[in-house]
Coordinates of C-alpha atoms in Angstrom, one line a residue:
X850 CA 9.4 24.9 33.8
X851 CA 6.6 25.7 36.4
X852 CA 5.8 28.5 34.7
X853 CA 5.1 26.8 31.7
X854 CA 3.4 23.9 33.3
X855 CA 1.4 26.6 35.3
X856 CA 0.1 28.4 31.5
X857 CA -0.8 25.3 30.0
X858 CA -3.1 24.1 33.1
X859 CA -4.7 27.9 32.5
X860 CA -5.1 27.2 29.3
X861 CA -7.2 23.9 28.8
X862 CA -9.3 25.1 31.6
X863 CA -10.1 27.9 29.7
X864 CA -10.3 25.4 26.8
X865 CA -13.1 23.6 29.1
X866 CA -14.4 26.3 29.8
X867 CA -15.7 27.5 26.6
X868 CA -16.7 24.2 25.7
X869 CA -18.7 24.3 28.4
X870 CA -20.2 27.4 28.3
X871 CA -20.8 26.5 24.3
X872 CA -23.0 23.4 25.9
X873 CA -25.0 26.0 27.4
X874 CA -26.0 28.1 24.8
X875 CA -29.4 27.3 23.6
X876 CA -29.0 28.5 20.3
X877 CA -26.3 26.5 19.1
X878 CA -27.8 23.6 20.3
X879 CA -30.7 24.3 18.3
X880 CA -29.2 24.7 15.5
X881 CA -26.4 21.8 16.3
X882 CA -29.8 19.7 16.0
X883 CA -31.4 21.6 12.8
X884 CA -28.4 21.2 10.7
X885 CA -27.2 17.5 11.5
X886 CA -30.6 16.4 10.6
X887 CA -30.3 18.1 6.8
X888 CA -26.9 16.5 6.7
X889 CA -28.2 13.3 7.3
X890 CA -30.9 13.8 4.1
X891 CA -27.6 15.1 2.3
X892 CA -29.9 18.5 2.3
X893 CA -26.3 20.3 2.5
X894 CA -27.9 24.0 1.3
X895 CA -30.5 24.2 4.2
X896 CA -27.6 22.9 6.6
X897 CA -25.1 25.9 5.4
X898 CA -26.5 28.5 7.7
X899 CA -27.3 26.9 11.1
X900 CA -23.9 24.9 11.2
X901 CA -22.2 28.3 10.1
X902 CA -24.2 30.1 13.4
X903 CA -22.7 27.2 15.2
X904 CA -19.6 26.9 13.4
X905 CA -18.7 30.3 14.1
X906 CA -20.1 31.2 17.4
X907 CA -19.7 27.7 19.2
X908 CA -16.6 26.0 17.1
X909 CA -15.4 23.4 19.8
X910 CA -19.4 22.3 20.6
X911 CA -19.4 19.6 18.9
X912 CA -17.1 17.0 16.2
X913 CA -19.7 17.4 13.8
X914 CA -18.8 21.3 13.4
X915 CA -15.7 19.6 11.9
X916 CA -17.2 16.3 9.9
X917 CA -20.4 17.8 8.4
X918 CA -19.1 21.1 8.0
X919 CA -16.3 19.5 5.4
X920 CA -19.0 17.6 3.4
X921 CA -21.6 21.0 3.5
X922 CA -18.6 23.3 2.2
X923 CA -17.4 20.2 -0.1
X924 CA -20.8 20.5 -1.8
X925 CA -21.3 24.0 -2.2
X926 CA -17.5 24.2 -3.7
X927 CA -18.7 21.6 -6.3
X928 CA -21.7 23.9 -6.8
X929 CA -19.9 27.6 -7.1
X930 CA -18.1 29.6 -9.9
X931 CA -16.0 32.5 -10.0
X932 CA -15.4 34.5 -6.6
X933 CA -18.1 32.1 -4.5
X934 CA -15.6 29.3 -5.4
X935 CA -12.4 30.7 -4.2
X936 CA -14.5 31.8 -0.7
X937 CA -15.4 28.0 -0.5
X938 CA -12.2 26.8 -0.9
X939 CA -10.6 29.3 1.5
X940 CA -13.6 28.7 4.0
X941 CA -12.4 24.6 3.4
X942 CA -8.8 24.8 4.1
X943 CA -9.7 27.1 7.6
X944 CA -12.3 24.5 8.3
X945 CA -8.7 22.4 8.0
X946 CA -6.6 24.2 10.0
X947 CA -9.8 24.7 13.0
X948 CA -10.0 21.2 13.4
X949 CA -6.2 21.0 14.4
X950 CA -6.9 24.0 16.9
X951 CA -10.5 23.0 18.2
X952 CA -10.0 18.9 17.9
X953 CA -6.4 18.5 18.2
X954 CA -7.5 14.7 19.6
X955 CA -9.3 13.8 16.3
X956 CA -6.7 14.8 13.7
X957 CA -2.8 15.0 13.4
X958 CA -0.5 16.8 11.0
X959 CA -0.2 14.7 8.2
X960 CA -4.5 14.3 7.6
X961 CA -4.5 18.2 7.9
X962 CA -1.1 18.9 5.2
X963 CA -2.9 16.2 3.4
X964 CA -6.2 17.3 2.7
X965 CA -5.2 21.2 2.3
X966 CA -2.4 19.6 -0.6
X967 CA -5.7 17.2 -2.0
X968 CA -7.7 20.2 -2.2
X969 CA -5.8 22.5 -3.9
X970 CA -4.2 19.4 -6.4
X971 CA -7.9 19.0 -7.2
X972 CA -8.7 22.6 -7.8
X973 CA -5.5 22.7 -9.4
X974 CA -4.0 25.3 -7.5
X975 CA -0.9 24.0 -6.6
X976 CA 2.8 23.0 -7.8
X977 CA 5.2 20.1 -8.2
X978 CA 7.5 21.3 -5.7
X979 CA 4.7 22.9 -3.4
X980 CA 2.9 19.4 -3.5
X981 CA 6.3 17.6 -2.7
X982 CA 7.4 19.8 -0.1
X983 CA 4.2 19.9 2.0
X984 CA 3.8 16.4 1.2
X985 CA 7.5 15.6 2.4
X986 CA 6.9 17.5 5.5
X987 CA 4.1 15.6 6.4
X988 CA 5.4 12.4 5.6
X989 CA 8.8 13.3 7.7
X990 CA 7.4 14.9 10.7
X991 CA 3.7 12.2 10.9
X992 CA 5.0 9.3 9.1
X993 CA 2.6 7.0 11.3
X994 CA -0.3 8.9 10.0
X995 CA 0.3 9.7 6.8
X996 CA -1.9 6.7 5.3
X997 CA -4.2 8.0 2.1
X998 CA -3.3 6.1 -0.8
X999 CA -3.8 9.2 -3.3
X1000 CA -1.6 11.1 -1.2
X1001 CA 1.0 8.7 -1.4
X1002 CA 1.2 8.3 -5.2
X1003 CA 1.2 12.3 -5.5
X1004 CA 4.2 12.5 -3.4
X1005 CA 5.8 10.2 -5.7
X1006 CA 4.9 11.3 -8.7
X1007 CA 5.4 15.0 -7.9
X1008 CA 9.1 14.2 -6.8
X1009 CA 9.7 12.1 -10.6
X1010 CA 8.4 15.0 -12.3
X1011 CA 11.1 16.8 -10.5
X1012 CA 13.6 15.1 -11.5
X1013 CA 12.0 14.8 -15.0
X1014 CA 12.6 18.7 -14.9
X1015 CA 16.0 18.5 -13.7
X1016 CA 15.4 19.9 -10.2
X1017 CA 15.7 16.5 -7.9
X1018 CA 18.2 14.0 -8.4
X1019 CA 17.7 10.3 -8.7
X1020 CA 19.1 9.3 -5.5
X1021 CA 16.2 11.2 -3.9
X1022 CA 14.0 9.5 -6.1
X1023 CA 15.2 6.0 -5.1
X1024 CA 15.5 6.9 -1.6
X1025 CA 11.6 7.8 -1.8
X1026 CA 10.5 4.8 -3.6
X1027 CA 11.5 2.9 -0.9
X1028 CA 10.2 5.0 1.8
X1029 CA 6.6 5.0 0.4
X1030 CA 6.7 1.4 -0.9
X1031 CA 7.9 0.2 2.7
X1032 CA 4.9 2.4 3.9
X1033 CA 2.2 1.5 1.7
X1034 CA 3.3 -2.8 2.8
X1035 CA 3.0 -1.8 6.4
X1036 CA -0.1 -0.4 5.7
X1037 CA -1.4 -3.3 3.4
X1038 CA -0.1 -6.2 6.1
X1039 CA -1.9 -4.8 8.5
X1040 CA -5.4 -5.1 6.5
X1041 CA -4.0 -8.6 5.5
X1042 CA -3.5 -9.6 8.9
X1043 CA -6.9 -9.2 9.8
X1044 CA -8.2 -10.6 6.2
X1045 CA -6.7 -13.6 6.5
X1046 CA -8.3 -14.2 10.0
X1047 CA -11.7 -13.3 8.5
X1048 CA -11.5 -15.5 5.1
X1049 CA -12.0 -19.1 7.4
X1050 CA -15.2 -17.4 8.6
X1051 CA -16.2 -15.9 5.5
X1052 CA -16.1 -19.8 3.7
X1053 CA -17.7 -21.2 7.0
X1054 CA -20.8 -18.6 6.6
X1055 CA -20.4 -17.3 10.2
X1056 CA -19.3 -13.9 10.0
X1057 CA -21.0 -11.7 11.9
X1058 CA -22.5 -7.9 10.9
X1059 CA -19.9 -6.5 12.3
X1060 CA -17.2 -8.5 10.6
X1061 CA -18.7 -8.3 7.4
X1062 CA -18.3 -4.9 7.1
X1063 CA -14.7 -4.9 8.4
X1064 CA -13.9 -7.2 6.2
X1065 CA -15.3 -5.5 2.9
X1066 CA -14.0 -2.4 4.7
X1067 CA -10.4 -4.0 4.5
X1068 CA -10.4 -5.9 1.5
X1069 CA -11.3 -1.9 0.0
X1070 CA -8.6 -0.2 1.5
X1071 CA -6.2 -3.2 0.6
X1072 CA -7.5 -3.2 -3.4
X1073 CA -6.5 1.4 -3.2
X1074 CA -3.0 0.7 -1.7
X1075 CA -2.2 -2.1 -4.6
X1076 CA -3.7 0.4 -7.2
X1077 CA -1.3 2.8 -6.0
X1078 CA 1.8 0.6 -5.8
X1079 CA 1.5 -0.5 -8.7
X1080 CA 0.8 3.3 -10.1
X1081 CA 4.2 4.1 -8.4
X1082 CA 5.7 1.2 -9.7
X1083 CA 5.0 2.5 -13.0
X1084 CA 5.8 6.2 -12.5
X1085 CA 9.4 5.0 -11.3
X1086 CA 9.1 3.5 -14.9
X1087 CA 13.0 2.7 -16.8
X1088 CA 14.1 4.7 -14.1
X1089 CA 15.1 1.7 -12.1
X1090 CA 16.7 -0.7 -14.2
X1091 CA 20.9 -1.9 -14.2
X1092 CA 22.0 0.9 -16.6
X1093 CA 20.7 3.3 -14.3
X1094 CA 21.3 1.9 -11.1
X1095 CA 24.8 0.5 -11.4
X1096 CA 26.2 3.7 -12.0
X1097 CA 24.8 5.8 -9.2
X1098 CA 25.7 2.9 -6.9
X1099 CA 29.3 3.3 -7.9
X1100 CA 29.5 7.2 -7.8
X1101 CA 27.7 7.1 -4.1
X1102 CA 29.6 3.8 -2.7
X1103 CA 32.5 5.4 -0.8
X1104 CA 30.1 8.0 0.8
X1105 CA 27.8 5.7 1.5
X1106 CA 29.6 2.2 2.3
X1107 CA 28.8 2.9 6.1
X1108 CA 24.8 3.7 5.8
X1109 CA 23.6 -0.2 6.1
X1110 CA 19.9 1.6 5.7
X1111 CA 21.7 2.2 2.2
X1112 CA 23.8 -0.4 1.3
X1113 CA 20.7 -3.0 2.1
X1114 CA 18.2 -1.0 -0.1
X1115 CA 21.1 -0.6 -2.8
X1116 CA 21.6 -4.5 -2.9
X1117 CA 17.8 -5.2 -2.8
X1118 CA 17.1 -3.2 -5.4
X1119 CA 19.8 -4.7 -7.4
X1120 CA 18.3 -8.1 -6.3
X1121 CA 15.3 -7.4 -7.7
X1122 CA 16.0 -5.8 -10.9
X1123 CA 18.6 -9.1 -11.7
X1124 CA 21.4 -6.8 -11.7
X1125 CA 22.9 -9.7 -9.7
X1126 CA 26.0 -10.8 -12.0
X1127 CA 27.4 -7.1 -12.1
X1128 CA 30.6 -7.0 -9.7
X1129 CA 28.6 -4.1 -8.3
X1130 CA 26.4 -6.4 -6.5
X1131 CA 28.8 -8.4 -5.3
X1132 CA 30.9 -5.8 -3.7
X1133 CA 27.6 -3.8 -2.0
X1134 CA 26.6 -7.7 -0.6
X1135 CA 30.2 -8.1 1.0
X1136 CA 29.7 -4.8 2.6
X1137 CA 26.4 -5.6 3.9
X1138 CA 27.8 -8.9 5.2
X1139 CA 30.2 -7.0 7.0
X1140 CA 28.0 -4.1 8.6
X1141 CA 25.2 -7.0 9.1
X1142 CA 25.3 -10.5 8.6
X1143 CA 21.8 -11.0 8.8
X1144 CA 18.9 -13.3 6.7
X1145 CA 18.9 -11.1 3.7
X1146 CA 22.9 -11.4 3.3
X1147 CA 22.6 -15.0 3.1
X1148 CA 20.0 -14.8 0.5
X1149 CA 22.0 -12.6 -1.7
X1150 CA 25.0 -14.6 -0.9
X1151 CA 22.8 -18.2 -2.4
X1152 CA 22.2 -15.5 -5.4
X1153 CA 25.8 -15.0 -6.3
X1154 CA 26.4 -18.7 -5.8
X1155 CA 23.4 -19.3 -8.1
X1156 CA 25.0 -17.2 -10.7
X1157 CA 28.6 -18.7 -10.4
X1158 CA 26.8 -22.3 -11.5
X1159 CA 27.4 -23.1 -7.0
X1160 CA 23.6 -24.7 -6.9
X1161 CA 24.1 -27.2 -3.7
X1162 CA 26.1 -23.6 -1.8
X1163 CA 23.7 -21.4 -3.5
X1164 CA 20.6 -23.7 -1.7
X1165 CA 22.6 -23.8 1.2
X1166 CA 22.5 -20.2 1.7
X1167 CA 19.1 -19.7 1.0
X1168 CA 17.9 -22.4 3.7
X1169 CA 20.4 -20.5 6.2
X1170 CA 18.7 -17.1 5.6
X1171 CA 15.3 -19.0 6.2
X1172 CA 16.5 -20.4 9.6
X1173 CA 18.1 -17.3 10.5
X1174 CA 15.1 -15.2 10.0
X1175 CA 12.4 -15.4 12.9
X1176 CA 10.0 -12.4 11.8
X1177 CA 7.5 -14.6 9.7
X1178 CA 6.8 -11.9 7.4
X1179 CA 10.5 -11.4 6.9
X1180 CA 11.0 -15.1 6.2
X1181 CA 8.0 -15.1 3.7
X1182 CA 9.6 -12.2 2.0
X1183 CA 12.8 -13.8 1.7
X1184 CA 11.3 -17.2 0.6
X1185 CA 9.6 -15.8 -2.3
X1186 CA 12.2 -14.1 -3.4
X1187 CA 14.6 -17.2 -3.6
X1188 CA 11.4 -18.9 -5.4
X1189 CA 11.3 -15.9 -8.0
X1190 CA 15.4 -16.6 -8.7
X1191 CA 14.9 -20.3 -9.2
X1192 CA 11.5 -19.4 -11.5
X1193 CA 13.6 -20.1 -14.7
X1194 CA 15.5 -22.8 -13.8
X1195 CA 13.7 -25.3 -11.7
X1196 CA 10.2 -24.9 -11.4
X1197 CA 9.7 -27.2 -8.5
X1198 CA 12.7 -25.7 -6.1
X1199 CA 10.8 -22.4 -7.0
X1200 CA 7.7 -23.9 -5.8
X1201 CA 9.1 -25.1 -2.8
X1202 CA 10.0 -21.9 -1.6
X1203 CA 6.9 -20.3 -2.7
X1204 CA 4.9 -22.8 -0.5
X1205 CA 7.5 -21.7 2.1
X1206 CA 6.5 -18.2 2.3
X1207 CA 3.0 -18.6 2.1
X1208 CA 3.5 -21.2 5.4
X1209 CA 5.4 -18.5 6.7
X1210 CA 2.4 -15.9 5.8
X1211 CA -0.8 -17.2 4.4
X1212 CA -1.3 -13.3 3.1
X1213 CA 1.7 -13.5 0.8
X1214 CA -0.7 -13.5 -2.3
X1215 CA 2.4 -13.1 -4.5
X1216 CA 3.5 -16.5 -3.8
X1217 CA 0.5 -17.6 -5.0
X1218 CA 0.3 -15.6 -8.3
X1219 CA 4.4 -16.5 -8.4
X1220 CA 3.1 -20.8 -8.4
X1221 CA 0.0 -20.0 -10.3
X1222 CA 2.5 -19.3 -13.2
X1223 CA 4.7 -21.5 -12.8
X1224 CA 1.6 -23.6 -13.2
X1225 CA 0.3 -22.4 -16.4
X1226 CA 4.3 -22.2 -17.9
X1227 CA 3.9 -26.0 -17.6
X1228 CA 1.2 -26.7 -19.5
X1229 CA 2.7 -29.1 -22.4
X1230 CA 4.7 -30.7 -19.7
X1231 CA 1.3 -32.0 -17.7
X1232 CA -0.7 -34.3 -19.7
X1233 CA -1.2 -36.5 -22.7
X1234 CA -4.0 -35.0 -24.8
X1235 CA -4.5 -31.3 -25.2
X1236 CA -7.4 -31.6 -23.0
X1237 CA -5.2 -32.5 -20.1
X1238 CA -2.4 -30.4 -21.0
X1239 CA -4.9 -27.5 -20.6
X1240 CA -7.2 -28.7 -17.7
X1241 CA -3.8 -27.2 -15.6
X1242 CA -4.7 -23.6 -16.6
X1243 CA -8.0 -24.5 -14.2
X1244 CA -5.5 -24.9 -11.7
X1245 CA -3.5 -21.7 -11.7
X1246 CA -6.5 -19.8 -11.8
X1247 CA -8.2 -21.0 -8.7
X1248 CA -4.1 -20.2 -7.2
X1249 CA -4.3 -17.1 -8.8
X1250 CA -8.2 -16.3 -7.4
X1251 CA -6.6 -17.3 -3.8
X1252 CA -3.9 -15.0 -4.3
X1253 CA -6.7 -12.1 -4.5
X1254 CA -8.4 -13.2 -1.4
X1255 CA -5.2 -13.3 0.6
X1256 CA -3.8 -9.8 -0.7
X1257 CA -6.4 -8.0 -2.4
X1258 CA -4.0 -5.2 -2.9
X1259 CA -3.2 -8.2 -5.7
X1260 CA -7.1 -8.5 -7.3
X1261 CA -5.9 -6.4 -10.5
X1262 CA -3.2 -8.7 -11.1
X1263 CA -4.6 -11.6 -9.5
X1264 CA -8.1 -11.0 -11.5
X1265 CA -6.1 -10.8 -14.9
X1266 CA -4.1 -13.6 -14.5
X1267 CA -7.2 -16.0 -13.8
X1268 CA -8.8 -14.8 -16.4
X1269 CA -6.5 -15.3 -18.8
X1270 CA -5.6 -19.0 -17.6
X1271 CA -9.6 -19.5 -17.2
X1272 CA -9.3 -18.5 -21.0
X1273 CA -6.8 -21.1 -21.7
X1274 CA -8.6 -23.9 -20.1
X1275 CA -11.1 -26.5 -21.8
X1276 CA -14.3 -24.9 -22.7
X1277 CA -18.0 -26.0 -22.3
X1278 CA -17.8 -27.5 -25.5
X1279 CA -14.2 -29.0 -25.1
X1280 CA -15.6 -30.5 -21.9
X1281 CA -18.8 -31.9 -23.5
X1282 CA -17.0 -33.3 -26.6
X1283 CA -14.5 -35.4 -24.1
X1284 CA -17.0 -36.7 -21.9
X1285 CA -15.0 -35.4 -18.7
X1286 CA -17.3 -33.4 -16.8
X1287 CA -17.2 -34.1 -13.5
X1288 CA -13.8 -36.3 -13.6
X1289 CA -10.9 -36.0 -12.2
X1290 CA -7.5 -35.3 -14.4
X1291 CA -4.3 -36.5 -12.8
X1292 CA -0.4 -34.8 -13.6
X1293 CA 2.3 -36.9 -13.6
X1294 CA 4.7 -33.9 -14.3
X1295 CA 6.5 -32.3 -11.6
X1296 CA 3.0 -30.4 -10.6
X1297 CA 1.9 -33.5 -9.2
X1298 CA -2.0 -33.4 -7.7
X1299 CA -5.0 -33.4 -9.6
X1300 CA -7.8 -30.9 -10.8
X1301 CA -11.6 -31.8 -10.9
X1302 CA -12.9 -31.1 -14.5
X1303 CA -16.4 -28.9 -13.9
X1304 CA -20.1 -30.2 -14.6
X1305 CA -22.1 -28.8 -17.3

């Protein structure tokens, strides 16, 4: 153990060493200076051969041997043909694996797998099962890191093709789904987290530079991972519906009846694909009730109580998963998915519990899109005339524009659906021909509120 100990101390001072001595060379301080001031006028050709004389000769000197040295080799790969382009792409994925070896500090494993993988998907030089395997790797062994949203659709949608080919089985498939989905929320709720702190300011006008740009920063990032999801949601595809699931459940039960990590994704998938009144369900939710009687049992246990006509047990249930659970993103989770069961049947108890999640997380921009609908599905039940009987499309839009805002892994959707209700509401000329510009329209229906009709 000493001896070890005693080799690594030699080692970073010989690591500090050369970083020190590369300080003191003249030359590729010289050129350090030439070529980060033609990167900065994107003049990438004139950088090419001082940052290569540093690159080579001085490689730990300084981060920007690593950051400009990917965009200058980036541009003259987009520039080459034939042999030069292979060189550039082999000079690229070094450039990769140095900054693990000269910045180990500034980059992990799953950034460097990553970009090698992106590179060679983009150049396509690279396989389904190479891109899944490397991909997998990183995702195992730097799961904390592995954050880019194109990255995390390819190692999807290499593993489906797999199985489209007959070389992965669906269990692996499922079991991936949920790993990457869980990922990508974790990801997301952390951007929303900081959103929804920003939004008050951003309405008051007193965000500051700073904030600004974090906040149009976020709100990006957030908008990639919902493309994606939703990207991955459709990949997975017919894949994940009751005639496929309900089978595998039942071959994979008995080995798996003591795996809670299973059983619970097995019932929530199950739950969320209505494959609720299969005996299936029932018998994976006793299990999980067993192993652990937590929130989320409850809530299943109110669905099965739902489904047997039980409505005061099934409401019980559901308000005991909500008092059990303390994690307040949990508890929003769990609320709108008890809305989203009651959707068909009583639009107000779906409500309810809509409004219950988003108290529980104001960044749950599902529940909004969820009451937004419920909204516009109630259309001839609010109003008189066909003036107000449309006037409450004006209100699921502006639910469905907040529901952006919150979540805008959710502006696709959310920009859609406000659309389309905008496009259902009054018109300029509908609003002229009433004479209601300006005035206020009133539901007596089980919406309740009002809506302010807008000035010409």
């Amino acid at each position: 153990m000493k001896k070890k100990l005693y080799i690594t101390a030699i080692a970073a001072m010989g690591f500090v060493g050369l970083g020190h001595s590369q300080a003191q060379n003249p030359e590729c301080m010289t050129n350090l200076s030439i070529y980060t001031e033609h990167v900065k006028v994107k003049n990438y050709e004139a950088a090419y051969t001082p940052w290569k004389m540093v690159y080579e000769n001085c490689p730990t000197l300084n981060w920007a041997n690593i950051l400009y040295g990917e965009r200058i080799l980036k541009d003259r790969l987009e520039k080459a043909t034939g042999a030069d382009k292979t060189a550039n792409i082999n000079a690229l994925m070094e450039l990769y694996d140095n900054r693990m070896k000269y910045f180990p500090a500034k980059t992990d494993v799953a950034e460097t797998i990553i970009d090698k993988v992106l590179l060679k998907y983009d150049e396509k030089m690279i396989t389904d099962e190479e891109i899944y395997s490397q991909l997998d790797k990183a995702f195992t062994e730097d799961r904390a890191n592995f954050k880019n949203p194109k990255a995390l659709y390819l190692y999807f949608s290499s593993l489906v093709d797999l199985n489209s080919a007959g070389k992965k089985d669906l269990e692996e498939v499922f079991e991936k789904y949920d790993n990457i989905t869980e990922k990508i929320d974790e990801e997301n709720d952390k951007l929303t987290e900081v959103i929804t702190k920003l939004l008050p300011k951003e309405d008051a006008g007193t965000l500051t530079s700073k904030e600004k740009k974090q906040l149009s920063s976020y709100n990006s990032y957030s908008e990639s991972y919902g493309k994606i999801a939703e990207s991955i949601d459709t990949k997975l595809g017919a894949l994940a519906n009751c005639e496929n699931l309900i089978p595998l459940y039942e071959k994979n039960f008995e080995s798996k009846k003591s795996d809670i990590t299973w059983i619970k994704r097995a019932v929530g998938r199950m739950y969320s694909k209505e494959c609720t009144e299969d005996p299936m369900f029932k018998k994976l939710f006793e299990v999980q009730l067993a192993l652990e009687p937590s929130a989320s049992a409850y809530m299943y246990g109110g669905a099965l109580k739902n489904n047997a006509g039980d409505t005061s047990g099934a409401i019980a249930d559901f308000n005991k998963a909500l008092e059990l659970e303390t994690d307040s993103k949990k508890k929003s989770n769990i609320a709108y998915k008890i809305a989203t069961s009651y959707r068909r049947g009583s639009k107000s108890t779906a409500r309810s519990y809509a409004q219950k999640a988003i108290d529980a997380n104001p960044s749950n921009g599902k529940a909004y899109l969820l009451i937004a609908s419920l909204y516009a599905g109630s259309a001839n039940e609010c109003g008189s005339t066909p003036f107000e009987k449309r006037a409450i499309y004006w209100k699921a839009a502006d639910l469905a524009r907040q529901a952006g805002r919150v979540d805008p892994a959710l502006s696709g959707r959310a920009g859609q659906a406000a659309a389309s209700y905008s496009a259902k509401a009054p018109s300029k000329t509908d609003i002229f021909n009433s004479g209601m510009a300006g005035k206020t329209v009133s539901f007596s229906c089980w919406v309740g509120g009002s809506v302010k009709v807008p000035n010409l």
